[in-house]
Coordinates of C-alpha atoms in Angstrom, one line a residue:
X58 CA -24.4 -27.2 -19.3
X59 CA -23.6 -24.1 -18.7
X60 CA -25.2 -22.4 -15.4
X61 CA -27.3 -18.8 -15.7
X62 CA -26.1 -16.0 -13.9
X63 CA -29.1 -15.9 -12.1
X64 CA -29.0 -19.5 -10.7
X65 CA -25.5 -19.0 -10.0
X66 CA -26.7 -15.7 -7.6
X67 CA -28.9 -17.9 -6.4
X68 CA -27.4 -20.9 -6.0
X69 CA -23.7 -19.7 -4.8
X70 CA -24.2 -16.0 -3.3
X71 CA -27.4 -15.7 -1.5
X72 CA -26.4 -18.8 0.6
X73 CA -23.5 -16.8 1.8
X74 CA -24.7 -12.9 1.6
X75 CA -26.1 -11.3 4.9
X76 CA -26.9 -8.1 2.7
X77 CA -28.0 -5.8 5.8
X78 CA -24.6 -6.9 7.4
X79 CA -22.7 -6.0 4.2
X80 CA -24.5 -2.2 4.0
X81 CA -26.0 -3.6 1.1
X82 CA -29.7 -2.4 2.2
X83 CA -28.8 0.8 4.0
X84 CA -31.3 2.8 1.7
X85 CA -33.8 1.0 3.0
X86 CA -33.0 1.9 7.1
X87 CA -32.7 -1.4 8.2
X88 CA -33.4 -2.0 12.0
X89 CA -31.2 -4.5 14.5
X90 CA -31.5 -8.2 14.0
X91 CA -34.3 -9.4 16.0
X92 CA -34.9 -12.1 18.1
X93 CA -36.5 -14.6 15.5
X94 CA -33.7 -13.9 13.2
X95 CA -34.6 -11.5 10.4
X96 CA -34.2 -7.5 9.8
X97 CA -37.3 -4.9 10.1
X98 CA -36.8 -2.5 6.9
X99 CA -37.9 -0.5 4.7
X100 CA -40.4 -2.3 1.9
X101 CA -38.8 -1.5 -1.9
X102 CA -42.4 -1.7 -2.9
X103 CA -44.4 0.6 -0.2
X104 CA -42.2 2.3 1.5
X105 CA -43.5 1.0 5.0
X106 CA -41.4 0.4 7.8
X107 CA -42.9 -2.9 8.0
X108 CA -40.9 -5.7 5.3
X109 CA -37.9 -8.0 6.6
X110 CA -35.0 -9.4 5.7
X111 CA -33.5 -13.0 6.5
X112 CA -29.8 -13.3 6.0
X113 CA -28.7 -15.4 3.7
X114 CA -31.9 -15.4 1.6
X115 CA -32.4 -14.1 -1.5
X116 CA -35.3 -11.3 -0.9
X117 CA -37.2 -9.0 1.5
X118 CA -40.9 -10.0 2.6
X119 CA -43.1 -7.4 2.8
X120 CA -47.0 -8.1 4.7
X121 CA -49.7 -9.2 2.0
X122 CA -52.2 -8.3 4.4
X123 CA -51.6 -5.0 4.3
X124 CA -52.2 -4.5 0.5
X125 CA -48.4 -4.3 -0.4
X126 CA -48.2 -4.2 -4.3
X127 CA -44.9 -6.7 -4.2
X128 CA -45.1 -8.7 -1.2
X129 CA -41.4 -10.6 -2.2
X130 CA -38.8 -8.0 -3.5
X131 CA -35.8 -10.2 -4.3
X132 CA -32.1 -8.6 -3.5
X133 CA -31.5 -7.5 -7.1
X134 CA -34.4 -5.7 -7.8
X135 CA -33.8 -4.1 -4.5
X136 CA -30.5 -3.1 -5.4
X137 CA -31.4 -2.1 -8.9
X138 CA -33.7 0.6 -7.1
X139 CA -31.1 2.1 -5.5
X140 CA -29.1 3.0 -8.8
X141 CA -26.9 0.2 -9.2
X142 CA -26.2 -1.6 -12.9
X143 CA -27.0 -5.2 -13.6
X144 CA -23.1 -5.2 -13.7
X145 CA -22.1 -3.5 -11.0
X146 CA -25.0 -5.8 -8.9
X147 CA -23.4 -9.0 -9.7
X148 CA -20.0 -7.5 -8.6
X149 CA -21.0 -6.3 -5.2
X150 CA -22.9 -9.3 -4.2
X151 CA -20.4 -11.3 -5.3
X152 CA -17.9 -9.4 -3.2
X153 CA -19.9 -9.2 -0.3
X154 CA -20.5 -12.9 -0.1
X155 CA -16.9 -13.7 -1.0
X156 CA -17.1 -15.5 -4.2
X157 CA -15.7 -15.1 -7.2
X158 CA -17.7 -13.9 -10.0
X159 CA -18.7 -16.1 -12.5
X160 CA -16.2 -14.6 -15.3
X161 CA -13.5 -15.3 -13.2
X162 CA -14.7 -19.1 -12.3
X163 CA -14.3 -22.5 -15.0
X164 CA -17.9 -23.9 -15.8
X165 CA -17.4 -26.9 -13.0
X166 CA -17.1 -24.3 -10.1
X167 CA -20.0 -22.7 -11.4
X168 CA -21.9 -25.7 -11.2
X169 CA -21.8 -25.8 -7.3
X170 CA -23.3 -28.5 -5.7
X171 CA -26.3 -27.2 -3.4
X172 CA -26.0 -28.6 0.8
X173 CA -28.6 -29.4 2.1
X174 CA -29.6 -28.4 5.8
X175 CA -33.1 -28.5 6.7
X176 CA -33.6 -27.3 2.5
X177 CA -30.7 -24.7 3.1
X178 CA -27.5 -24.5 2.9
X179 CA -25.2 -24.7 6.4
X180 CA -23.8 -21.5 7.7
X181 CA -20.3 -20.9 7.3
X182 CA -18.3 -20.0 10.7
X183 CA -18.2 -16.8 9.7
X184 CA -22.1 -16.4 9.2
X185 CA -23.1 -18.4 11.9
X186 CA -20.8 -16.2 14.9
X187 CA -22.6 -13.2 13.4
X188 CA -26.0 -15.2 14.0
X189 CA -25.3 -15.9 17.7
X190 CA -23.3 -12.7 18.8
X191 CA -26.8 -10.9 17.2
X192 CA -29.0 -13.5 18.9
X193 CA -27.0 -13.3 22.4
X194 CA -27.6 -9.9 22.0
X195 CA -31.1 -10.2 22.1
X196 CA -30.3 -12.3 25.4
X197 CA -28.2 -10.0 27.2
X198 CA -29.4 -6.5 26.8
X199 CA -28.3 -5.1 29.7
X200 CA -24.6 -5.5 28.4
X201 CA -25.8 -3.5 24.9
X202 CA -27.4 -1.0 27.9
X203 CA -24.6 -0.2 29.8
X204 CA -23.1 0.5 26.8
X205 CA -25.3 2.4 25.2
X206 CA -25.6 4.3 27.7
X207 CA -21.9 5.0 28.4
X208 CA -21.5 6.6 25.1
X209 CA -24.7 8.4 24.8
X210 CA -26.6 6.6 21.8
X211 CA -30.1 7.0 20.9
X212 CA -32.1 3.8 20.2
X213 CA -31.8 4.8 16.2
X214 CA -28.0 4.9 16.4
X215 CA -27.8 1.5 18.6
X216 CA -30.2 -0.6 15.8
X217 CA -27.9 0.7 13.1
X218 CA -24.7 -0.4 14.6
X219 CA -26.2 -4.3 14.5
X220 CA -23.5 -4.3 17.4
X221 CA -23.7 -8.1 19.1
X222 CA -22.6 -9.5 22.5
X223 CA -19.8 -12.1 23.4
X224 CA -21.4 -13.7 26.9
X225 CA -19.0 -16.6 27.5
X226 CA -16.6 -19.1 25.8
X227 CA -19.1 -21.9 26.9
X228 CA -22.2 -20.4 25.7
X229 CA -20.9 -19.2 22.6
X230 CA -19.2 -22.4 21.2
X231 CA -22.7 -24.2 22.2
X232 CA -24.5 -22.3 20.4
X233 CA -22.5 -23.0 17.4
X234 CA -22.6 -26.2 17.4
X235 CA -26.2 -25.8 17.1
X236 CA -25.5 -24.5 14.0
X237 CA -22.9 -27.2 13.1
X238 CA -19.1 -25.2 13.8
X239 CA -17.1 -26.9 15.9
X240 CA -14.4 -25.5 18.0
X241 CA -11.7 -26.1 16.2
X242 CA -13.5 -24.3 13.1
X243 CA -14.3 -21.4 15.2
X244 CA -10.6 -21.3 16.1
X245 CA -9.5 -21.3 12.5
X246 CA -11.3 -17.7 12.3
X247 CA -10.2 -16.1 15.8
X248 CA -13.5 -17.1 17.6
X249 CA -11.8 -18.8 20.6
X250 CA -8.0 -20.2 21.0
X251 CA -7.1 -23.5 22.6
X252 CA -4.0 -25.6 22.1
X253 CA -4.2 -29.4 20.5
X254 CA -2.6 -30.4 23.6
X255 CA -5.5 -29.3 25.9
X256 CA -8.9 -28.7 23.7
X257 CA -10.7 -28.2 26.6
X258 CA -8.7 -25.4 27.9
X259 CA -10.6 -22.6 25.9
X260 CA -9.9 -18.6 26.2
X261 CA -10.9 -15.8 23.7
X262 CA -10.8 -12.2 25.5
X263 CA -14.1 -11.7 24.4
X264 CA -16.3 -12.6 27.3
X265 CA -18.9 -9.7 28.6
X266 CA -17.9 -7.9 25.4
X267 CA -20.0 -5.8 23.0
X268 CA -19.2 -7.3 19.3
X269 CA -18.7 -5.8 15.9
X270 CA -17.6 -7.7 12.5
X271 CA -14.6 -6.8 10.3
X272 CA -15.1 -8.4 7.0
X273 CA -12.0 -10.6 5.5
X274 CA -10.5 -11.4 2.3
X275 CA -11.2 -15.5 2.8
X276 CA -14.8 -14.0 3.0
X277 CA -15.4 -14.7 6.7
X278 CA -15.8 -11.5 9.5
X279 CA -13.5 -11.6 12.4
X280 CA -14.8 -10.3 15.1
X281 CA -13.8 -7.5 17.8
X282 CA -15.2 -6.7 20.9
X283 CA -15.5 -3.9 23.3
X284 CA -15.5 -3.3 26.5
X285 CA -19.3 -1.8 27.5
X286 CA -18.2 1.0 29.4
X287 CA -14.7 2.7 30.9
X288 CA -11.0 2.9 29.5
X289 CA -10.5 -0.7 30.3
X290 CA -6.8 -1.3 31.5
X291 CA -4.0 -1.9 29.0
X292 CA -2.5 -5.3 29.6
X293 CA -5.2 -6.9 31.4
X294 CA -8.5 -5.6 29.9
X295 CA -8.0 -3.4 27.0
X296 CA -10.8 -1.5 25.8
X297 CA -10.5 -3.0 22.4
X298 CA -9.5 -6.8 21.3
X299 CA -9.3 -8.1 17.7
X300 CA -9.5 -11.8 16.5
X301 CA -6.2 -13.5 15.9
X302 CA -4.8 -14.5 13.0
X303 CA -7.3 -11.7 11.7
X304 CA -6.2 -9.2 9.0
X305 CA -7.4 -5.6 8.6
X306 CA -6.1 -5.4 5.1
X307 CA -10.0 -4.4 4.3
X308 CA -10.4 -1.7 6.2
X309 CA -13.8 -1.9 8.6
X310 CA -16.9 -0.3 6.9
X311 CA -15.5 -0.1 3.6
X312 CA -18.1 -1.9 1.9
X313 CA -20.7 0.8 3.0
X314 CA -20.1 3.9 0.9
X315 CA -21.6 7.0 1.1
X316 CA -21.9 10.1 -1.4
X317 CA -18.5 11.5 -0.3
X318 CA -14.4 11.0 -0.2
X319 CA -13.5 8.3 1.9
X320 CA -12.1 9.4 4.9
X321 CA -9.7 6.1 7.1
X322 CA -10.1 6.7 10.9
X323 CA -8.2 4.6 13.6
X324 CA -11.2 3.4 15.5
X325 CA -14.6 1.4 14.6
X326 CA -16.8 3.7 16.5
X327 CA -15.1 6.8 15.1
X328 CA -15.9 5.6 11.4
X329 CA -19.3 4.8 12.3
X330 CA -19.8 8.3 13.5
X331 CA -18.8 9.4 10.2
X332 CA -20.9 7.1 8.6
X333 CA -23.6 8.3 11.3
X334 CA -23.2 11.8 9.5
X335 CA -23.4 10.8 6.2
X336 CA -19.1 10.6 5.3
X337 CA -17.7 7.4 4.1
X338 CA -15.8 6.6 6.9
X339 CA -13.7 3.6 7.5
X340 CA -11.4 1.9 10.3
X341 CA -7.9 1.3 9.8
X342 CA -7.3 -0.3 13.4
X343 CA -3.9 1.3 13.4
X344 CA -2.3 4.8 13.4
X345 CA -1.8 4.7 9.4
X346 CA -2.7 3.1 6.7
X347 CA -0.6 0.0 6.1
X348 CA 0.2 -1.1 2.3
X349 CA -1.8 -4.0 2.3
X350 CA -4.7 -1.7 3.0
X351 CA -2.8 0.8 0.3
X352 CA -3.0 -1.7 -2.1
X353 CA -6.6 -2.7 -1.3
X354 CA -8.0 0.4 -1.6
X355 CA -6.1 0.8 -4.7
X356 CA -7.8 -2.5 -6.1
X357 CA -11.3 -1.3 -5.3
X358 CA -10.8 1.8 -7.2
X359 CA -10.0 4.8 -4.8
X360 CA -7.7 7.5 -6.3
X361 CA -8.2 10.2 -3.9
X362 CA -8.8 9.6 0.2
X363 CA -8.4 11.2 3.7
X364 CA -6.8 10.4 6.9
X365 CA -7.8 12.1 9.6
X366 CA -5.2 11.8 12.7
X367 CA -4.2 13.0 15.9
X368 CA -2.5 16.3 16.5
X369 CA 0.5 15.1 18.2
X370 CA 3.8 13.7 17.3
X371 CA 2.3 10.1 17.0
X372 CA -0.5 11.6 14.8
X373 CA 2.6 13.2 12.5
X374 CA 4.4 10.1 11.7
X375 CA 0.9 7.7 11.2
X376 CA 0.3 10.9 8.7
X377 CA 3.7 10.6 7.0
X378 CA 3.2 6.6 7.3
X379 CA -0.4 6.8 5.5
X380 CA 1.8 9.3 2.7
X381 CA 4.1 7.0 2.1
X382 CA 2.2 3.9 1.5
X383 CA -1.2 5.8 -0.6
X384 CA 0.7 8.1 -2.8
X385 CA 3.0 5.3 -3.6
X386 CA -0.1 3.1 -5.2
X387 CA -1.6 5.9 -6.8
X388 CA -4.1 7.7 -4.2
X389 CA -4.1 10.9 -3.7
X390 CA -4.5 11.5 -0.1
X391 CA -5.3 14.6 2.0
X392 CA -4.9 14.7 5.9
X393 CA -7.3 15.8 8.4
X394 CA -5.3 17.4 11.6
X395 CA -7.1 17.1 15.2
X396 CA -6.1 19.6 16.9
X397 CA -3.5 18.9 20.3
X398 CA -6.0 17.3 22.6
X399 CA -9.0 17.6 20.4
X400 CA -11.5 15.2 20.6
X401 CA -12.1 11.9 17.9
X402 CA -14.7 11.8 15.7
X403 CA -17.1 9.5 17.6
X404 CA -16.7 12.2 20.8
X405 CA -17.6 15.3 18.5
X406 CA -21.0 13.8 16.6
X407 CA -22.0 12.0 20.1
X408 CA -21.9 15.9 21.5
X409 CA -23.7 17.4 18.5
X410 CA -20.6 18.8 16.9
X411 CA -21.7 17.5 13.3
X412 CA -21.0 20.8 11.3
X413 CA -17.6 21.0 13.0
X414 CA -16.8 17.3 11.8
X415 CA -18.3 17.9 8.3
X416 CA -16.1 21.3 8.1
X417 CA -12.7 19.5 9.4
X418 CA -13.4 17.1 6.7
X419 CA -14.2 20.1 3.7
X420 CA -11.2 21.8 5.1
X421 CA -8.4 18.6 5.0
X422 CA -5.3 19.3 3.5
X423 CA -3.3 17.8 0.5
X424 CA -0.4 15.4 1.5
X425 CA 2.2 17.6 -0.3
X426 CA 0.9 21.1 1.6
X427 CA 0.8 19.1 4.8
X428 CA 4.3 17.4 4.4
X429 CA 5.8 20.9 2.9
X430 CA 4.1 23.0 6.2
X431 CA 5.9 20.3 8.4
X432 CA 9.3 19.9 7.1
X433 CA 9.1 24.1 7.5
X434 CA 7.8 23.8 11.0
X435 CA 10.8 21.3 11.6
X436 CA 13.5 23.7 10.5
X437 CA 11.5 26.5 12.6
X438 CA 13.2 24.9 15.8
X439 CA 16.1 26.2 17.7
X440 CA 17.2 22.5 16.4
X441 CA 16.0 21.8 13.4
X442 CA 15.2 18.1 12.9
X443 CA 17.3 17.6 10.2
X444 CA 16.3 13.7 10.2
X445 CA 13.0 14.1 10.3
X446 CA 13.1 16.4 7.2
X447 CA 15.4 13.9 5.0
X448 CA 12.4 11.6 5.6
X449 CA 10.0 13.7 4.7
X450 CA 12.0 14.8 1.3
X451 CA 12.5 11.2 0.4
X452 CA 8.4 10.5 0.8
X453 CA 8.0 13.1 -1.4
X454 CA 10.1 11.5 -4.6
X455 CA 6.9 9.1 -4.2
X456 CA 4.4 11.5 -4.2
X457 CA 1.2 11.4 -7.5
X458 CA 1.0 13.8 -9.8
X459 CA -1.4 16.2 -8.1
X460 CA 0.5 16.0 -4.7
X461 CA 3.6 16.5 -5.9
X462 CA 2.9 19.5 -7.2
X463 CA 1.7 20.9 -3.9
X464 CA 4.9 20.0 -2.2
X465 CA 6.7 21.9 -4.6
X466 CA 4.8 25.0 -4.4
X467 CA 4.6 24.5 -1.3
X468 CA 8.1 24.4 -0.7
X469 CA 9.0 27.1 -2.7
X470 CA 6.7 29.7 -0.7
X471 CA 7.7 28.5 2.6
X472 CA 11.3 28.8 1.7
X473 CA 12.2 24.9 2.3
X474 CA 13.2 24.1 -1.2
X475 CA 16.3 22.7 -2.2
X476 CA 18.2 22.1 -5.1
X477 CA 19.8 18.8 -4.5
X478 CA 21.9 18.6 -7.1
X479 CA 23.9 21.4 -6.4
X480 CA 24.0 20.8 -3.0
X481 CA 25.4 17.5 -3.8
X482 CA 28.4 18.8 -5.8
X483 CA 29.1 21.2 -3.7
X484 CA 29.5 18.9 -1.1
X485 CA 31.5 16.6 -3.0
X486 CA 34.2 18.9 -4.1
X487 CA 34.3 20.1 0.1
X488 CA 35.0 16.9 1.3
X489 CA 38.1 16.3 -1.6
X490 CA 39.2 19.6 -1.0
X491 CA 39.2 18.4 2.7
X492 CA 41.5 15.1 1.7
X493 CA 38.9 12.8 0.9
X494 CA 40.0 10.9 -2.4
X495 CA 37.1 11.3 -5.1
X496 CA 36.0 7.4 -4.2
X497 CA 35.9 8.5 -1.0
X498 CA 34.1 11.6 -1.4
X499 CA 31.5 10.3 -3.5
X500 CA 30.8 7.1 -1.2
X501 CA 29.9 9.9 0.8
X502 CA 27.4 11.7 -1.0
X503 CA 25.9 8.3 -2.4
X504 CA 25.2 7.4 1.2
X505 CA 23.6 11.0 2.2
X506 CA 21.8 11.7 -0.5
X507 CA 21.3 9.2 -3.2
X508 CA 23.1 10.7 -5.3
X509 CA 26.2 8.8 -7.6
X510 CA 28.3 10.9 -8.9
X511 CA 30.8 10.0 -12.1
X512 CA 33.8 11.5 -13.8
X513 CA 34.4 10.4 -17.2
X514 CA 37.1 11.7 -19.4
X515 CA 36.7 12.5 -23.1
X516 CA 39.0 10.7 -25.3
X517 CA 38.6 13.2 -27.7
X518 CA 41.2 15.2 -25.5
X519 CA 43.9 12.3 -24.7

């Protein structure tokens, strides 16, 4: 028999949907997990800060003593309120609990066979390191303090990070075996690493660490974890670690769109200052955007995004990097230039410098401008970078529609445009007028520019 859309919601997503985690409920303010489990919020029904949400449930409570009109709200309705279509509902809590939609599935996978674990189902590995990071937290405040207080947070900021803590290897794994993971699970998603050799020698990197969740295409968040306070030191104690074996190929926060382009930073704490402000910010974890995160981005729909980078000559080349592997999909991407020594995005909304983040971000500039503006300051030099400009020229042959354009106007005003055919030619008949045979000559010009050149002769004249 075939199974109803509804049942398969409940049956296969809710199970597996943490919907405060997934940004799902961000309309309704949503507070830090708490220490029995559940998320304060907003009520859909009054509008009192009062209702909660348990992860991996299907609704939000709300207090029947206090004359609420709809004491239960269940997920959909909720999400329904805040504009979405019965269609576009089923796809994002499908994606956000990493299943595949129903469409997509034969009628035996829809029909799902329900675990049972004290009447629910058991948490994944994914779910249940989120669970006990957030419940550790709770524990261990003075570690969410100190860091806190390091980076100048308010209290409203902290609960909407949902940031949790890593205490020890020991601890941790206990506590999910409460939950039924066992260690070698929690290796298979970056938790801890050990060797088969020796299982009890366990290490992860993430001890005393404060802990965020980048979501993953099997469905499961890897984690990452900060240091609470200070630069850390590079090869012993970095500031940041990542999971291994973890991808970033979605990029961290993606999921939690906002009414505005979506602008890729390097850093988690710098996209949640965008998101802080209102932008749809999102971590990349590297200096560009990488074409599995191209391609991602692509599959979710974006046409048009912004990188905001560095002003220096790392900044330039993730910029170029980002050009090469956006346009080439189909987004049209702008940059966003920190000036030399400018602070990140996280530095400028902790000091109040909102309006000077939101007017870098109005003011970003189209890929072809901003590759056209640095192949001419390139040829500015008492040396021009001649390399460095052939790159740039051959990023642009894979520029969209809208960007190429700029680079050519671009380059016609600043007075870097070239007519490459001609210049090939020219070339060519240089070099044979030098001694080069024609093979020779246009082996040459094949391997400089791309270009093959051919001479045929007409029958017509013998």
């Amino acid at each position: 028999m075939k199974q109803s859309i509804t049942d398969f919601i409940k049956d296969a997503v809710y199970p597996k949907l943490d919907a405060v985690d997934r940004g799902l409920l961000n309309h309704l303010h949503p507070k830090k997990l708490s220490a029995n489990g559940s998320y304060v919020l907003d009520c859909p029904a009054c509008g009192k800060d009062r209702a909660f949400y348990y992860p991996f449930r299907s609704g939000i409570q709300c207090n029947r003593k206090d004359n609420c009109p709809s004491p239960f709200t269940p997920l959909w309705d909720a999400l329904a309120q805040n504009g979405m279509s019965n269609g576009d509902i089923v796809k994002t809590l499908c994606e956000s609990a990493g299943v595949e939609p129903p469409d997509n599935r034969d009628n035996e996978a829809k029909q799902q066979s329900r675990a049972v674990n004290g009447g629910r189902p058991p948490l994944t590995t994914g779910q249940a390191i989120i669970l006990v990071t957030q419940q550790l937290a709770q524990r261990n405040k003075g570690i969410l303090d100190e860091f806190q207080q390091s980076r100048g947070y308010t209290n409203e900021v902290m609960a909407t990070l949902r940031l949790g803590v890593f205490t020890n290897n020991d601890e941790v794994l206990s506590l999910l075996q409460a939950h039924g993971v066992t260690r070698e699970q929690a290796r298979s998603i970056g938790v801890v690493s050990f060797e088969d050799e020796t299982p009890s020698s366990v290490w992860s990197g993430m001890e005393g660490r404060v802990i965020g969740y980048w979501p993953h295409p099997d469905g499961e968040a890897r984690i990452w974890g900060r240091i609470p306070s200070g630069q850390g030191e590079a090869r012993t104690n970095p500031k940041y670690r990542f999971s291994p074996k973890s991808s970033k190929d979605i990029p961290y926060l993606f999921k939690q769109r906002q009414k505005s382009i979506l602008v890729c930073v390097e850093g988690t704490l710098d996209a949640w200052a965008l998101q802080l402000i209102k932008v749809w910010g999102c971590a990349i974890g590297q200096a560009s955007i990488n074409s599995a995160q191209a391609a991602y981005l692509a599959s979710q729909g974006i046409t048009e995004a912004a990188h905001m980078v560095d002003g220096d000559h790392a900044g330039y080349e993730g910029a170029l990097s980002s050009i090469r592997e956006a346009e080439a999909v189909g987004i049209t991407l702008s940059i966003i230039a920190l000036g030399r020594g400018m602070d990140d995005a996280d530095a400028m909304r902790t000091a109040g410098r909102e309006d000077e983040l939101k007017a870098l971000i109005n003011s970003r500039m189209n890929a072809g401008e901003y590759m056209a503006r640095y192949c001419a300051s390139l040829l500015d030099q008492p040396l021009p970078d001649l390399r460095r400009v052939a790159k740039i020229r051959a990023i642009a042959n894979g520029l969209t529609t809208a960007s190429k354009r700029k680079w050519l106007d671009f380059s016609q005003s600043l007075g870097i445009a070239v007519d490459e055919e001609s210049d090939a030619l020219r070339a060519l008949s240089h070099l044979v007028a030098g001694g080069l045979t024609f093979e020779e000559a246009s082996g040459v010009i094949r391997r400089r520019t791309g270009y093959q050149i051919t001479i045929t002769k007409d029958a017509a004249y013998g």
